[in-house]
Short mmCIF file of C-alpha atoms in Angstrom, two decimals:
data_model
loop_
_atom_site.label_atom_id
_atom_site.label_comp_id
_atom_site.label_asym_id
_atom_site.label_seq_id
_atom_site.Cartn_x
_atom_site.Cartn_y
_atom_site.Cartn_z
CA MET C 1 -20.85 18.36 -13.33
CA ILE C 2 -18.47 20.64 -11.41
CA LYS C 3 -19.70 22.45 -8.32
CA GLU C 4 -18.85 26.20 -8.76
CA ILE C 5 -18.37 28.72 -6.04
CA LYS C 6 -18.18 32.65 -6.45
CA THR C 7 -16.04 34.75 -4.79
CA ASP C 8 -14.20 37.87 -4.94
CA VAL C 9 -10.44 36.93 -4.23
CA ALA C 10 -9.36 33.29 -4.05
CA VAL C 11 -5.99 32.86 -2.32
CA VAL C 12 -4.15 29.37 -3.13
CA GLY C 13 -1.82 28.38 0.00
CA GLY C 14 -2.63 29.13 3.49
CA ALA C 15 0.29 29.70 5.14
CA GLY C 16 1.99 32.97 6.22
CA ALA C 17 1.71 34.79 2.73
CA GLY C 18 -1.68 33.42 1.88
CA CYS C 19 -3.32 34.22 5.41
CA ARG C 20 -1.45 37.65 5.20
CA ALA C 21 -3.00 38.33 1.69
CA ALA C 22 -6.48 37.32 2.70
CA ILE C 23 -6.12 39.54 5.83
CA SER C 24 -5.49 42.30 3.52
CA ALA C 25 -8.05 41.77 0.89
CA ALA C 26 -10.67 41.19 3.64
CA GLU C 27 -9.87 44.54 5.23
CA GLU C 28 -11.00 46.06 1.83
CA GLY C 29 -14.18 44.35 2.31
CA VAL C 30 -14.05 41.82 -0.32
CA GLU C 31 -14.97 38.19 0.09
CA VAL C 32 -11.97 35.97 0.03
CA VAL C 33 -11.43 32.03 -0.18
CA VAL C 34 -8.26 30.57 1.04
CA LEU C 35 -7.42 27.13 -0.33
CA ASP C 36 -4.68 24.76 1.07
CA LYS C 37 -4.24 21.11 0.33
CA GLY C 38 -2.99 20.59 3.86
CA THR C 39 -4.54 22.42 7.29
CA ILE C 40 -4.51 26.27 7.12
CA GLY C 41 -2.01 27.45 10.02
CA ARG C 42 -0.27 24.28 10.14
CA SER C 43 0.80 23.50 6.49
CA GLY C 44 3.27 25.19 4.07
CA ALA C 45 6.90 26.43 4.62
CA THR C 46 6.03 29.27 7.34
CA PRO C 47 5.89 26.64 10.32
CA CYS C 48 9.28 25.60 9.43
CA ALA C 49 10.55 29.22 9.37
CA LEU C 50 13.04 30.79 11.68
CA TRP C 51 12.48 33.49 13.85
CA SER C 52 13.82 36.55 12.54
CA ILE C 53 12.41 39.45 10.26
CA GLN C 54 14.60 42.12 8.84
CA ALA C 55 13.15 45.66 9.26
CA PRO C 56 14.91 49.27 9.22
CA PHE C 57 13.42 50.61 12.51
CA GLY C 58 16.33 52.99 13.14
CA GLU C 59 16.01 54.79 16.10
CA ARG C 60 12.90 52.33 17.39
CA GLY C 61 15.67 49.34 16.63
CA MET C 62 19.40 49.05 17.66
CA ASP C 63 20.94 51.78 15.44
CA PRO C 64 19.46 55.01 14.66
CA ARG C 65 21.24 55.44 11.18
CA ASP C 66 19.44 52.43 9.92
CA SER C 67 16.78 53.22 7.28
CA PRO C 68 14.42 51.89 4.58
CA GLU C 69 17.18 53.65 1.72
CA GLN C 70 19.69 52.01 3.59
CA MET C 71 18.08 48.49 3.67
CA PHE C 72 17.32 49.05 0.03
CA LYS C 73 20.76 49.53 -1.02
CA ASP C 74 21.98 46.43 1.27
CA VAL C 75 19.60 44.05 -0.59
CA VAL C 76 20.37 45.12 -4.22
CA VAL C 77 24.23 44.74 -3.57
CA ALA C 78 23.78 41.76 -1.67
CA GLY C 79 21.61 40.46 -4.43
CA ARG C 80 24.25 41.09 -6.84
CA TYR C 81 21.90 43.76 -8.61
CA LEU C 82 19.51 40.65 -9.71
CA GLY C 83 16.71 41.90 -8.02
CA ASP C 84 13.69 43.48 -9.29
CA GLN C 85 14.20 46.73 -7.69
CA ASN C 86 10.69 47.94 -7.91
CA VAL C 87 9.88 44.87 -5.63
CA VAL C 88 13.01 45.51 -3.45
CA GLU C 89 11.64 49.29 -2.99
CA VAL C 90 8.20 48.04 -1.97
CA ILE C 91 9.69 45.46 0.51
CA THR C 92 12.07 47.50 2.30
CA SER C 93 9.80 50.87 2.36
CA THR C 94 6.88 48.71 4.08
CA ALA C 95 9.11 46.09 6.25
CA CYS C 96 8.56 48.08 9.48
CA ASP C 97 4.77 48.56 9.08
CA ARG C 98 4.59 45.05 8.51
CA VAL C 99 6.33 44.01 11.46
CA LEU C 100 3.89 46.26 13.49
CA ASP C 101 1.38 44.29 12.08
CA LEU C 102 2.27 41.12 13.03
CA GLU C 103 2.66 42.92 16.48
CA ALA C 104 -0.52 44.00 16.28
CA TYR C 105 -2.11 40.52 15.56
CA GLY C 106 -0.32 39.02 18.49
CA VAL C 107 3.23 38.15 17.36
CA ARG C 108 5.77 38.67 20.24
CA PHE C 109 9.27 40.33 19.31
CA LYS C 110 12.11 40.36 21.79
CA LYS C 111 12.52 43.85 22.89
CA THR C 112 15.43 45.89 24.85
CA GLU C 113 14.36 47.26 28.48
CA ASP C 114 13.39 50.54 27.06
CA GLY C 115 11.25 48.89 24.65
CA ARG C 116 13.09 48.92 21.17
CA PHE C 117 13.23 46.21 18.84
CA TYR C 118 16.24 44.02 19.71
CA GLN C 119 18.28 43.50 16.45
CA THR C 120 21.32 41.85 15.59
CA PRO C 121 23.37 41.89 12.15
CA MET C 122 23.21 39.37 9.59
CA PRO C 123 25.25 39.07 6.48
CA GLY C 124 24.50 41.83 3.96
CA GLN C 125 23.18 44.36 6.86
CA THR C 126 25.17 47.57 7.10
CA TYR C 127 23.50 47.91 10.53
CA PRO C 128 21.84 45.39 12.88
CA ARG C 129 18.41 45.05 11.15
CA SER C 130 17.08 41.30 12.08
CA CYS C 131 13.93 41.49 14.48
CA PHE C 132 13.56 38.33 16.29
CA MET C 133 10.31 36.70 17.08
CA ILE C 134 10.02 35.17 20.68
CA GLU C 135 8.36 32.15 19.32
CA ASN C 136 8.95 30.36 15.82
CA GLY C 137 7.53 30.22 12.40
CA HIS C 138 4.89 27.89 13.60
CA ALA C 139 3.40 30.31 15.99
CA LEU C 140 3.81 32.83 13.18
CA SER C 141 1.69 30.50 11.16
CA THR C 142 -1.03 30.02 13.65
CA ILE C 143 -1.44 33.49 14.48
CA LEU C 144 -1.79 34.74 10.66
CA ALA C 145 -4.44 31.65 10.25
CA LYS C 146 -6.36 32.87 13.41
CA GLU C 147 -6.18 36.57 12.31
CA ALA C 148 -7.74 35.67 8.79
CA SER C 149 -10.49 33.67 10.49
CA ARG C 150 -11.53 36.67 12.37
CA HIS C 151 -12.71 38.37 9.58
CA ARG C 152 -16.43 37.11 8.62
CA ASN C 153 -15.64 37.65 4.94
CA VAL C 154 -12.89 34.98 4.80
CA TRP C 155 -13.68 31.43 4.29
CA LEU C 156 -10.59 28.98 5.10
CA ARG C 157 -10.78 25.83 3.23
CA ASN C 158 -8.38 22.87 4.19
CA ASP C 159 -7.81 19.85 2.07
CA PHE C 160 -8.44 21.42 -1.21
CA LEU C 161 -5.96 20.72 -3.74
CA ALA C 162 -5.90 23.50 -6.29
CA PHE C 163 -4.28 22.42 -9.62
CA SER C 164 -5.58 24.68 -12.64
CA ILE C 165 -6.18 28.53 -13.45
CA LEU C 166 -9.57 29.22 -15.23
CA ARG C 167 -9.05 31.67 -18.17
CA LYS C 168 -11.18 33.90 -20.31
CA GLY C 169 -9.52 35.25 -22.94
CA ASN C 170 -6.06 36.71 -21.49
CA ARG C 171 -7.76 37.11 -18.01
CA ALA C 172 -7.59 34.55 -14.94
CA VAL C 173 -11.12 34.07 -13.63
CA GLY C 174 -10.79 31.30 -11.38
CA VAL C 175 -9.34 28.18 -10.34
CA VAL C 176 -10.12 24.59 -10.26
CA GLY C 177 -9.46 22.16 -7.63
CA LEU C 178 -10.11 18.82 -5.88
CA ASP C 179 -11.82 18.48 -2.36
CA LEU C 180 -9.78 15.76 -1.01
CA LYS C 181 -12.26 14.91 1.55
CA ALA C 182 -15.38 14.56 -0.51
CA GLY C 183 -13.41 13.52 -3.54
CA GLU C 184 -15.30 16.14 -5.95
CA LEU C 185 -13.87 18.63 -8.31
CA GLU C 186 -14.85 22.35 -8.03
CA ALA C 187 -14.41 25.62 -9.67
CA ILE C 188 -13.77 28.61 -7.85
CA LEU C 189 -14.55 31.63 -9.74
CA ALA C 190 -13.06 34.85 -8.69
CA LYS C 191 -12.33 38.46 -9.55
CA SER C 192 -8.81 38.23 -8.48
CA ILE C 193 -6.38 35.26 -7.85
CA VAL C 194 -3.34 35.11 -5.46
CA LEU C 195 -0.99 32.34 -5.67
CA ALA C 196 1.06 31.78 -2.34
CA SER C 197 1.65 28.24 -2.09
CA GLY C 198 5.20 28.21 -1.41
CA GLY C 199 8.25 26.77 -3.70
CA TYR C 200 9.18 23.37 -5.07
CA THR C 201 12.07 22.19 -3.23
CA SER C 202 10.54 18.87 -3.25
CA ILE C 203 11.82 18.19 -6.39
CA TRP C 204 15.25 17.76 -4.92
CA GLU C 205 16.16 14.45 -2.66
CA PHE C 206 17.09 16.76 0.17
CA SER C 207 15.60 19.66 1.66
CA ASP C 208 14.49 21.01 5.14
CA ASN C 209 11.53 22.38 3.64
CA PRO C 210 8.07 20.20 4.18
CA PRO C 211 7.34 17.91 1.59
CA THR C 212 4.49 19.60 0.52
CA MET C 213 6.49 22.11 -1.38
CA THR C 214 5.78 20.65 -4.77
CA GLY C 215 5.30 23.86 -6.81
CA ASP C 216 1.87 23.62 -7.50
CA ALA C 217 1.35 27.57 -7.87
CA VAL C 218 4.43 27.79 -10.49
CA ALA C 219 2.86 24.91 -12.64
CA MET C 220 -0.63 26.63 -12.43
CA ALA C 221 0.80 29.78 -13.75
CA TYR C 222 3.18 28.53 -16.28
CA ARG C 223 0.22 26.40 -17.85
CA ALA C 224 -1.97 29.49 -17.49
CA GLY C 225 0.93 31.30 -19.87
CA ALA C 226 2.30 33.31 -16.99
CA ASP C 227 6.01 34.44 -17.46
CA ILE C 228 8.23 32.49 -14.67
CA VAL C 229 10.97 34.19 -13.29
CA ASP C 230 13.99 33.42 -10.69
CA LEU C 231 13.49 29.36 -10.85
CA GLU C 232 17.33 29.20 -9.94
CA PHE C 233 16.93 30.91 -6.63
CA ASN C 234 15.71 28.60 -3.91
CA GLN C 235 15.92 28.21 0.02
CA PHE C 236 16.70 24.61 0.67
#
């Protein structure tokens, strides 16, 4: 008989995106379980990430002319109008707040002598917009995992391989996975499921991503009947 565990939110993937999702859910007062087939805070793509994050800080950055509206235009044009503009609008309008969140958690960013974010231009940017972390992606992942663990309503589970989404009619109601240490199957029953387990670059011979990037969440979503988009876009 498969062991059942009930929670409000199940997050598949324990790197940067998964831990950040867990933090947001926990702040709403719900119970959260984060599942990772490796070690949360150390596995996934985030520890391999470089050190810059785009945010249009304007006067708080290197160029007062920059704005969320300008960043939106830059992203849409650089993406050859292929991006979902509703998603782009959400990202660009909240980018500064998310950087400030990271800073509050303990992520350190390079600043000017007068306290502004030090930013340099990257391809596709009208104005300098890249904020530089003093540490790297490993530190970012570690800090986010620590912040998630600070919430009593977040349960971080290492060595848990989620591989299937449970459905009831057209609704996802949980995930099934394997406790890799105990060798036991478990069903995590949840009101909401967040898939944040990274990409699938390990299907190619060469990539600078970790070998655990095997597209688990993409496969789970596809088998559950979800529409999968943008599979042609990868960061190797």
